[in-house]
Amino acid sequence: MAVQQADRIIMHLDMDYFFAAVEERRRPELKGRPVVVGADPKEGKGRGVVSTCNYEARKFGIRSGMPISRAWQLCPQAAYLPVDFTMYRDASEEIMNTARKHARKVEQVSIDEAYMDATDVGSYDKALRLAERIRQEIRDSQNLTCSIGIGPNKLVAKIATDMKKPDAITTIKPDEVRQKVWPLSVGKLLGVGKKTAGRLREMGIRTIGDLAASDVSMLMAELGTMGYEFHQMANGMDERPVEEYWEPKSISREVTFEKDVNDANMLTEMLGQLSREVHKEAIDSSYSFRTVTLKIRFSDFETHTKSRTINITNSYELLAETAKELAKPFLTGRKAIRLVGVKASNLVYNYGQKSVGEFMAQPQQETSHLPDNF
Ligand code: DCP
Ligand code: CA
Ligand code: CA
């Protein structure tokens, strides 16, 4: 029987024109002028891209990710500033600390963005008041504005944030998904990029409502498991939890033999069994993985670990085969083995269902040239 998840209230917070806003705060004389943060424009000959720009610059058509030379063409009179990542990260930390004061669970998902689980406040009215307090406190303590979305899950909360910006709070209750989300373009859904949007358009699907009304088996025939996932999302379904710590996770099993083992067949069989258990946990918790690690400890406690990174997968065969291959050099019979272990890491959460879609590897679309640690 499927477990019915309790109704949740999720908030999504996103800072307004973040890098440029922090720059405006440092130099108030910039306020009201177009401000572009990014590569040096070198009077239009610069290479590199726009990180972000304030809303005045957006009126000229400047956007994140655009070549800086193009931005210069559109608006040479803007203030062009280099990226000062340390300063933005400091501001980000303060903002996340403010959020943590108010919400029991906070999951930071990028430098200027976080989900909060506000289920325990009990109602959408109270969640709205909480969001107002958070927005006010960020404004008072940081002198920066943010936008907050409130909804029954991460997906809807994020769509809510994007509906009204800057400096706004938007609520989408479960019974408002139809009215507020369905008219939006499919491109608003996680994982629907230009290419997929184009394919959907060819199928006559433009809005999220069109997608929700489409036949799911037809979508799956066209798009595979992604078709199923998009259909779920279009119907406002998203079970992903708010996870407080974004720690690199792994799933592992190991066994210490009662008596040291020297029989390669028996060891190979044990690796198969351990892989079976690791695989089951990965599937049960909707994870795929990229890295397989083998651990071997000999009778004299000499211990080795060996890892291999493969294409993202949730296949038992690939896991077991990789573990066995990694073990081969150790199964020479030279020394008896005391312990073997198998670990799957580099986990990727499978949105919605237990399948692998390419979009899972890129849950965020805004990482263009941020350093790797963000
Ligand atoms: N960023 C970047 N390169 C991109 C996109 C974003 O360097 N292609 C950086 C600069 C942004 C920050 O990440 O300030 C946050 O990105 P957002 O997508 O949230 O955009 P902004 O906060 O700048 O604007 P908005 O008010 O639309 O959220
Ligand atoms: Ca933002
Ligand atoms: Ca953001």
Tab-separated table of C-alpha atoms and ligand atoms in Angstrom:
chain	number	residue	atom	x	y	z
A	1	MET	CA	0.000	0.000	0.000
A	2	ALA	CA	1.304	3.429	-0.855
A	3	VAL	CA	2.158	5.589	2.097
A	4	GLN	CA	0.114	8.759	2.067
A	5	GLN	CA	2.317	11.711	2.736
A	6	ALA	CA	0.964	14.242	5.213
A	7	ASP	CA	0.109	17.668	3.807
A	8	ARG	CA	3.147	19.854	3.871
A	9	ILE	CA	3.743	23.585	3.618
A	10	ILE	CA	6.980	24.406	1.844
A	11	MET	CA	8.536	27.830	1.370
A	12	HIS	CA	11.078	28.766	-1.271
A	13	LEU	CA	13.233	31.851	-0.818
A	14	ASP	CA	15.209	33.472	-3.604
A	15	MET	CA	17.169	36.723	-3.338
A	16	ASP	CA	16.411	39.450	-5.865
A	17	TYR	CA	19.134	40.187	-8.485
A	18	PHE	CA	21.505	38.898	-5.875
A	19	PHE	CA	25.083	39.759	-6.930
A	20	ALA	CA	23.988	43.146	-8.272
A	21	ALA	CA	21.932	43.843	-5.135
A	22	VAL	CA	24.963	43.217	-2.922
A	23	GLU	CA	26.964	45.587	-5.138
A	24	GLU	CA	24.271	48.270	-4.835
A	25	ARG	CA	24.346	47.887	-1.102
A	26	ARG	CA	28.089	48.489	-1.057
A	27	ARG	CA	27.816	51.515	-3.360
A	28	PRO	CA	24.426	53.161	-2.793
A	29	GLU	CA	25.192	55.760	-5.486
A	30	LEU	CA	24.556	52.959	-8.014
A	31	LYS	CA	20.891	52.707	-7.025
A	32	GLY	CA	18.598	53.632	-9.887
A	33	ARG	CA	21.298	53.065	-12.490
A	34	PRO	CA	21.656	49.921	-14.597
A	35	VAL	CA	24.235	47.664	-12.907
A	36	VAL	CA	25.820	44.645	-14.579
A	37	VAL	CA	28.001	42.152	-12.671
A	38	GLY	CA	30.248	39.882	-14.707
A	39	ALA	CA	33.270	39.797	-16.983
A	40	ASP	CA	35.107	42.965	-17.974
A	41	PRO	CA	33.274	44.396	-21.036
A	42	LYS	CA	36.451	46.083	-22.401
A	43	GLU	CA	34.380	48.615	-24.312
A	44	GLY	CA	32.503	45.876	-26.088
A	45	LYS	CA	35.505	43.681	-26.877
A	46	GLY	CA	35.427	41.730	-23.629
A	47	ARG	CA	34.947	37.991	-23.504
A	48	GLY	CA	33.015	36.159	-20.843
A	49	VAL	CA	29.445	36.594	-19.682
A	50	VAL	CA	27.022	38.495	-17.506
A	51	SER	CA	26.589	36.957	-14.043
A	52	THR	CA	23.547	39.019	-13.292
A	53	CYS	CA	22.243	42.550	-13.498
A	54	ASN	CA	19.738	44.696	-11.648
A	55	TYR	CA	16.206	45.350	-12.871
A	56	GLU	CA	17.136	48.672	-14.484
A	57	ALA	CA	19.654	46.811	-16.682
A	58	ARG	CA	17.086	44.131	-17.482
A	59	LYS	CA	14.927	46.840	-19.090
A	60	PHE	CA	17.642	47.026	-21.758
A	61	GLY	CA	17.364	43.299	-22.394
A	62	ILE	CA	20.464	42.264	-20.461
A	63	ARG	CA	20.260	38.802	-18.902
A	64	SER	CA	22.378	36.353	-16.871
A	65	GLY	CA	24.619	34.217	-19.058
A	66	MET	CA	24.603	36.651	-21.986
A	67	PRO	CA	27.993	37.562	-23.543
A	68	ILE	CA	29.278	40.688	-21.836
A	69	SER	CA	29.987	42.177	-25.276
A	70	ARG	CA	26.274	41.892	-26.104
A	71	ALA	CA	25.378	43.599	-22.810
A	72	TRP	CA	27.695	46.441	-23.750
A	73	GLN	CA	25.933	46.839	-27.087
A	74	LEU	CA	22.571	46.978	-25.350
A	75	CYS	CA	23.584	49.380	-22.599
A	76	PRO	CA	27.092	50.890	-22.650
A	77	GLN	CA	26.148	53.405	-19.958
A	78	ALA	CA	25.544	50.724	-17.301
A	79	ALA	CA	27.902	50.324	-14.355
A	80	TYR	CA	29.975	47.191	-15.076
A	81	LEU	CA	31.380	45.480	-11.990
A	82	PRO	CA	33.550	42.405	-11.548
A	83	VAL	CA	32.330	39.387	-9.581
A	84	ASP	CA	33.275	39.558	-5.891
A	85	PHE	CA	32.301	36.078	-4.900
A	86	THR	CA	33.576	36.264	-1.318
A	87	MET	CA	31.313	39.170	-0.546
A	88	TYR	CA	28.263	37.408	-2.001
A	89	ARG	CA	29.036	34.266	-0.064
A	90	ASP	CA	29.266	36.202	3.196
A	91	ALA	CA	25.903	37.813	2.496
A	92	SER	CA	24.505	34.404	1.599
A	93	GLU	CA	25.596	32.969	4.945
A	94	GLU	CA	23.902	35.761	6.873
A	95	ILE	CA	20.700	35.260	4.908
A	96	MET	CA	20.665	31.518	5.487
A	97	ASN	CA	21.244	32.089	9.200
A	98	THR	CA	18.248	34.402	9.292
A	99	ALA	CA	16.159	31.745	7.564
A	100	ARG	CA	17.328	29.125	10.044
A	101	LYS	CA	16.183	31.275	12.956
A	102	HIS	CA	12.624	31.081	11.678
A	103	ALA	CA	12.161	27.718	10.040
A	104	ARG	CA	12.815	24.351	11.552
A	105	LYS	CA	14.317	22.924	8.370
A	106	VAL	CA	16.276	24.919	5.813
A	107	GLU	CA	17.846	23.456	2.703
A	108	GLN	CA	20.144	25.812	0.840
A	109	VAL	CA	20.123	24.929	-2.847
A	110	SER	CA	22.255	27.663	-4.332
A	111	ILE	CA	24.051	30.786	-3.217
A	112	ASP	CA	20.839	32.819	-3.018
A	113	GLU	CA	18.142	30.208	-2.651
A	114	ALA	CA	16.699	27.905	0.001
A	115	TYR	CA	13.718	25.728	0.735
A	116	MET	CA	12.151	25.743	4.175
A	117	ASP	CA	9.740	23.250	5.609
A	118	ALA	CA	7.033	25.253	7.346
A	119	THR	CA	4.594	22.384	7.838
A	120	ASP	CA	4.678	22.816	11.596
A	121	VAL	CA	3.293	26.352	11.499
A	122	GLY	CA	-0.015	24.687	10.711
A	123	SER	CA	-1.714	26.843	8.067
A	124	TYR	CA	-1.075	28.851	4.925
A	125	ASP	CA	-2.079	32.046	6.743
A	126	LYS	CA	0.533	31.460	9.384
A	127	ALA	CA	3.108	30.490	6.773
A	128	LEU	CA	2.449	33.775	5.003
A	129	ARG	CA	3.043	35.700	8.220
A	130	LEU	CA	6.237	33.741	8.804
A	131	ALA	CA	7.413	34.528	5.269
A	132	GLU	CA	6.696	38.205	5.903
A	133	ARG	CA	8.797	38.114	9.055
A	134	ILE	CA	11.683	36.475	7.213
A	135	ARG	CA	11.510	38.969	4.374
A	136	GLN	CA	11.412	41.871	6.839
A	137	GLU	CA	14.321	40.568	8.845
A	138	ILE	CA	16.480	40.068	5.746
A	139	ARG	CA	15.618	43.596	4.701
A	140	ASP	CA	16.410	45.046	8.156
A	141	SER	CA	19.583	43.127	8.857
A	142	GLN	CA	20.966	42.773	5.338
A	143	ASN	CA	19.417	45.666	3.481
A	144	LEU	CA	18.544	43.250	0.651
A	145	THR	CA	15.224	42.155	-0.820
A	146	CYS	CA	14.045	38.656	-1.522
A	147	SER	CA	11.038	36.861	-2.913
A	148	ILE	CA	9.322	33.928	-1.242
A	149	GLY	CA	6.953	31.307	-2.610
A	150	ILE	CA	4.692	29.140	-0.471
A	151	GLY	CA	3.148	25.887	-1.662
A	152	PRO	CA	2.469	22.228	-0.902
A	153	ASN	CA	5.879	21.070	-2.179
A	154	LYS	CA	9.203	22.306	-3.515
A	155	LEU	CA	8.083	22.410	-7.123
A	156	VAL	CA	5.016	24.566	-6.519
A	157	ALA	CA	6.809	26.764	-3.965
A	158	LYS	CA	9.543	27.567	-6.486
A	159	ILE	CA	7.031	28.305	-9.224
A	160	ALA	CA	5.275	30.612	-6.748
A	161	THR	CA	8.509	32.525	-6.066
A	162	ASP	CA	9.098	33.051	-9.768
A	163	MET	CA	5.559	34.296	-10.360
A	164	LYS	CA	6.157	37.566	-8.593
A	165	LYS	CA	9.517	39.221	-8.200
A	166	PRO	CA	11.143	41.304	-6.791
A	167	ASP	CA	10.317	41.768	-3.099
A	168	ALA	CA	7.133	39.717	-3.139
A	169	ILE	CA	5.505	36.775	-1.402
A	170	THR	CA	3.268	34.460	-3.422
A	171	THR	CA	1.185	31.571	-2.136
A	172	ILE	CA	-0.136	28.710	-4.229
A	173	LYS	CA	-2.378	26.420	-2.196
A	174	PRO	CA	-2.992	22.882	-3.433
A	175	ASP	CA	-6.435	23.757	-4.804
A	176	GLU	CA	-4.955	26.732	-6.684
A	177	VAL	CA	-2.477	24.726	-8.755
A	178	ARG	CA	-4.977	24.473	-11.611
A	179	GLN	CA	-5.756	28.148	-11.727
A	180	LYS	CA	-2.241	29.506	-11.086
A	181	VAL	CA	0.174	26.918	-12.453
A	182	TRP	CA	-1.604	25.393	-15.412
A	183	PRO	CA	-1.611	28.549	-17.570
A	184	LEU	CA	2.192	28.792	-17.334
A	185	SER	CA	4.507	27.593	-20.075
A	186	VAL	CA	5.990	24.082	-19.735
A	187	GLY	CA	9.438	25.689	-19.578
A	188	LYS	CA	8.735	26.606	-15.951
A	189	LEU	CA	9.003	22.965	-14.924
A	190	LEU	CA	12.205	21.537	-13.523
A	191	GLY	CA	14.114	19.828	-16.311
A	192	VAL	CA	12.120	21.214	-19.225
A	193	GLY	CA	14.743	23.078	-21.226
A	194	LYS	CA	14.428	24.614	-24.680
A	195	LYS	CA	14.874	21.261	-26.410
A	196	THR	CA	12.202	19.434	-24.451
A	197	ALA	CA	9.873	22.425	-24.675
A	198	GLY	CA	10.305	22.254	-28.464
A	199	ARG	CA	9.440	18.574	-28.571
A	200	LEU	CA	6.402	19.163	-26.410
A	201	ARG	CA	5.310	22.010	-28.659
A	202	GLU	CA	5.428	19.659	-31.638
A	203	MET	CA	3.024	17.464	-29.690
A	204	GLY	CA	0.727	20.464	-29.223
A	205	ILE	CA	1.691	20.918	-25.591
A	206	ARG	CA	2.516	24.470	-24.600
A	207	THR	CA	1.247	25.051	-21.098
A	208	ILE	CA	1.634	23.052	-17.921
A	209	GLY	CA	-2.122	22.514	-18.105
A	210	ASP	CA	-1.751	20.970	-21.591
A	211	LEU	CA	0.846	18.641	-20.127
A	212	ALA	CA	-1.336	17.693	-17.168
A	213	ALA	CA	-4.202	16.872	-19.532
A	214	SER	CA	-2.038	14.768	-21.855
A	215	ASP	CA	-2.217	11.027	-21.936
A	216	VAL	CA	0.602	9.745	-19.780
A	217	SER	CA	1.331	6.688	-21.929
A	218	MET	CA	1.625	8.917	-24.998
A	219	LEU	CA	4.093	11.128	-23.085
A	220	MET	CA	6.080	8.077	-22.042
A	221	ALA	CA	6.156	6.771	-25.601
A	222	GLU	CA	7.624	10.099	-26.727
A	223	LEU	CA	9.878	10.982	-23.808
A	224	GLY	CA	10.431	7.798	-21.841
A	225	THR	CA	10.345	7.973	-18.058
A	226	MET	CA	10.802	11.737	-18.256
A	227	GLY	CA	7.349	11.875	-19.798
A	228	TYR	CA	5.933	10.299	-16.682
A	229	GLU	CA	7.841	12.668	-14.428
A	230	PHE	CA	6.731	15.751	-16.339
A	231	HIS	CA	3.146	14.556	-16.106
A	232	GLN	CA	3.487	14.170	-12.334
A	233	MET	CA	5.020	17.621	-12.026
A	234	ALA	CA	2.353	19.171	-14.224
A	235	ASN	CA	-0.205	17.834	-11.792
A	236	GLY	CA	1.665	19.554	-8.973
A	237	MET	CA	3.085	16.355	-7.508
A	238	ASP	CA	6.496	16.417	-5.930
A	239	GLU	CA	7.481	14.368	-2.912
A	240	ARG	CA	11.055	15.533	-2.502
A	241	PRO	CA	11.716	16.294	1.146
A	242	VAL	CA	13.405	19.447	2.420
A	243	GLU	CA	16.774	18.128	3.445
A	244	GLU	CA	18.568	20.194	5.983
A	245	TYR	CA	22.113	19.184	5.284
A	246	TRP	CA	23.229	18.896	1.749
A	247	GLU	CA	25.867	16.381	2.587
A	248	PRO	CA	27.472	14.049	0.098
A	249	LYS	CA	25.660	10.854	0.775
A	250	SER	CA	26.589	7.297	0.168
A	251	ILE	CA	25.091	3.890	0.656
A	252	SER	CA	27.356	1.079	1.747
A	253	ARG	CA	27.419	-2.422	3.152
A	254	GLU	CA	30.349	-4.405	4.441
A	255	VAL	CA	30.854	-7.717	6.078
A	256	THR	CA	33.575	-9.116	8.322
A	257	PHE	CA	33.866	-12.861	7.889
A	258	GLU	CA	33.748	-15.131	10.924
A	259	LYS	CA	36.807	-16.787	9.493
A	260	ASP	CA	39.156	-15.169	6.962
A	261	VAL	CA	38.336	-16.235	3.418
A	262	ASN	CA	40.645	-17.194	0.599
A	263	ASP	CA	38.128	-18.551	-1.884
A	264	ALA	CA	37.700	-16.162	-4.858
A	265	ASN	CA	34.308	-17.623	-5.766
A	266	MET	CA	32.962	-17.092	-2.313
A	267	LEU	CA	34.264	-13.524	-2.226
A	268	THR	CA	32.746	-12.759	-5.600
A	269	GLU	CA	29.456	-14.129	-4.432
A	270	MET	CA	29.608	-12.011	-1.295
A	271	LEU	CA	30.282	-8.900	-3.406
A	272	GLY	CA	27.181	-9.760	-5.401
A	273	GLN	CA	25.154	-10.005	-2.227
A	274	LEU	CA	26.461	-6.760	-0.767
A	275	SER	CA	25.764	-5.051	-4.095
A	276	ARG	CA	22.218	-6.428	-3.918
A	277	GLU	CA	21.678	-4.774	-0.537
A	278	VAL	CA	23.240	-1.467	-1.567
A	279	HIS	CA	21.158	-1.495	-4.739
A	280	LYS	CA	17.945	-2.151	-2.806
A	281	GLU	CA	18.539	0.784	-0.495
A	282	ALA	CA	19.347	3.045	-3.451
A	283	ILE	CA	16.136	2.066	-5.222
A	284	ASP	CA	14.024	2.334	-2.073
A	285	SER	CA	15.253	5.848	-1.421
A	286	SER	CA	15.070	6.862	-5.125
A	287	TYR	CA	18.765	7.370	-5.734
A	288	SER	CA	20.958	6.668	-8.706
A	289	PHE	CA	24.714	6.687	-8.312
A	290	ARG	CA	27.872	7.392	-10.223
A	291	THR	CA	30.683	6.058	-8.094
A	292	VAL	CA	31.270	2.517	-6.895
A	293	THR	CA	33.842	1.819	-4.188
A	294	LEU	CA	35.225	-1.497	-3.084
A	295	LYS	CA	36.802	-2.065	0.312
A	296	ILE	CA	39.007	-5.025	1.139
A	297	ARG	CA	40.713	-5.799	4.434
A	298	PHE	CA	43.221	-8.631	4.585
A	299	SER	CA	43.804	-10.890	7.564
A	300	ASP	CA	46.702	-8.675	8.689
A	301	PHE	CA	44.382	-5.615	8.610
A	302	GLU	CA	46.015	-4.179	5.502
A	303	THR	CA	43.085	-2.270	4.006
A	304	HIS	CA	42.441	-1.077	0.458
A	305	THR	CA	39.661	0.968	-1.104
A	306	LYS	CA	39.264	1.393	-4.837
A	307	SER	CA	36.693	3.532	-6.591
A	308	ARG	CA	35.447	3.859	-10.099
A	309	THR	CA	33.125	6.513	-11.461
A	310	ILE	CA	30.735	5.251	-14.118
A	311	ASN	CA	27.820	6.705	-16.025
A	312	ILE	CA	24.970	7.553	-13.722
A	313	THR	CA	22.928	4.440	-13.146
A	314	ASN	CA	20.673	2.558	-10.805
A	315	SER	CA	21.424	-0.821	-12.314
A	316	TYR	CA	22.237	-3.714	-10.012
A	317	GLU	CA	24.289	-5.427	-12.715
A	318	LEU	CA	26.533	-2.424	-13.245
A	319	LEU	CA	27.050	-2.009	-9.524
A	320	ALA	CA	27.900	-5.663	-8.921
A	321	GLU	CA	30.065	-5.969	-12.043
A	322	THR	CA	32.044	-2.854	-11.163
A	323	ALA	CA	32.584	-4.025	-7.577
A	324	LYS	CA	33.767	-7.424	-8.809
A	325	GLU	CA	36.118	-5.895	-11.329
A	326	LEU	CA	37.613	-3.609	-8.718
A	327	ALA	CA	38.131	-6.644	-6.494
A	328	LYS	CA	39.937	-8.746	-9.117
A	329	PRO	CA	43.486	-7.605	-8.331
A	330	PHE	CA	42.948	-8.541	-4.680
A	331	LEU	CA	41.619	-12.023	-5.267
A	332	THR	CA	44.946	-13.624	-6.046
A	333	GLY	CA	44.927	-15.865	-3.000
A	334	ARG	CA	48.092	-14.212	-1.765
A	335	LYS	CA	46.490	-13.361	1.563
A	336	ALA	CA	43.204	-14.322	3.177
A	337	ILE	CA	40.538	-11.639	3.357
A	338	ARG	CA	38.884	-10.509	6.555
A	339	LEU	CA	36.382	-7.916	5.310
A	340	VAL	CA	34.773	-6.813	2.043
A	341	GLY	CA	32.532	-3.821	1.439
A	342	VAL	CA	30.660	-2.132	-1.415
A	343	LYS	CA	29.707	1.530	-1.519
A	344	ALA	CA	27.654	3.578	-3.971
A	345	SER	CA	28.242	7.330	-3.830
A	346	ASN	CA	27.849	10.465	-5.904
A	347	LEU	CA	24.145	9.907	-5.401
A	348	VAL	CA	21.549	11.710	-7.456
A	349	TYR	CA	17.973	11.903	-6.288
A	350	ASN	CA	15.522	10.572	-8.846
A	351	TYR	CA	12.777	13.085	-9.154
A	352	GLY	CA	9.336	11.536	-8.620
A	353	GLN	CA	9.862	7.989	-9.704
A	354	LYS	CA	12.610	5.441	-9.472
A	355	SER	CA	14.152	6.084	-12.816
A	356	VAL	CA	16.963	7.995	-14.326
A	357	GLY	CA	16.385	11.020	-16.502
A	358	GLU	CA	19.194	13.125	-17.879
A	359	PHE	CA	17.736	16.157	-16.164
A	360	MET	CA	18.412	14.620	-12.796
A	361	ALA	CA	22.061	15.178	-13.367
A	362	GLN	CA	21.382	18.915	-13.693
A	363	PRO	CA	18.736	19.800	-11.152
A	364	GLN	CA	19.850	23.406	-11.251
A	365	GLN	CA	20.077	25.477	-14.345
A	366	GLU	CA	21.879	28.412	-12.844
A	367	THR	CA	25.343	27.132	-12.164
A	368	SER	CA	26.919	28.486	-15.334
A	369	HIS	CA	30.121	29.890	-13.989
A	370	LEU	CA	29.826	29.734	-10.250
A	371	PRO	CA	32.779	28.056	-8.575
A	372	ASP	CA	32.367	24.346	-8.051
A	373	ASN	CA	31.808	24.652	-4.339
A	374	PHE	CA	28.530	26.315	-5.076
B	1	DCP	N1	24.467	33.687	-11.545
B	1	DCP	C1	25.568	33.610	-12.397
B	1	DCP	N2	25.409	33.171	-13.697
B	1	DCP	C2	24.178	32.813	-14.154
B	1	DCP	C3	23.055	32.849	-13.301
B	1	DCP	C4	23.245	33.299	-11.994
B	1	DCP	O1	26.662	33.957	-11.969
B	1	DCP	N3	24.034	32.400	-15.434
B	1	DCP	C5	24.657	34.191	-10.164
B	1	DCP	C6	24.388	35.673	-10.120
B	1	DCP	C7	23.028	35.796	-9.494
B	1	DCP	C8	22.978	34.581	-8.596
B	1	DCP	O2	23.749	33.587	-9.253
B	1	DCP	O3	22.879	36.997	-8.766
B	1	DCP	C9	21.569	34.084	-8.359
B	1	DCP	O4	20.966	33.745	-9.588
B	1	DCP	P1	19.439	33.926	-9.865
B	1	DCP	O5	19.083	33.080	-11.022
B	1	DCP	O6	18.658	33.732	-8.608
B	1	DCP	O7	19.308	35.421	-10.382
B	1	DCP	P2	19.329	36.794	-9.600
B	1	DCP	O8	19.258	36.618	-8.120
B	1	DCP	O9	20.487	37.595	-10.084
B	1	DCP	O10	18.017	37.510	-10.146
B	1	DCP	P3	16.486	37.214	-9.759
B	1	DCP	O11	16.021	38.471	-9.064
B	1	DCP	O12	15.810	37.020	-11.064
B	1	DCP	O13	16.456	36.003	-8.880
B	2	CA	CA	17.777	35.227	-7.178
B	3	CA	CA	18.450	31.758	-7.376
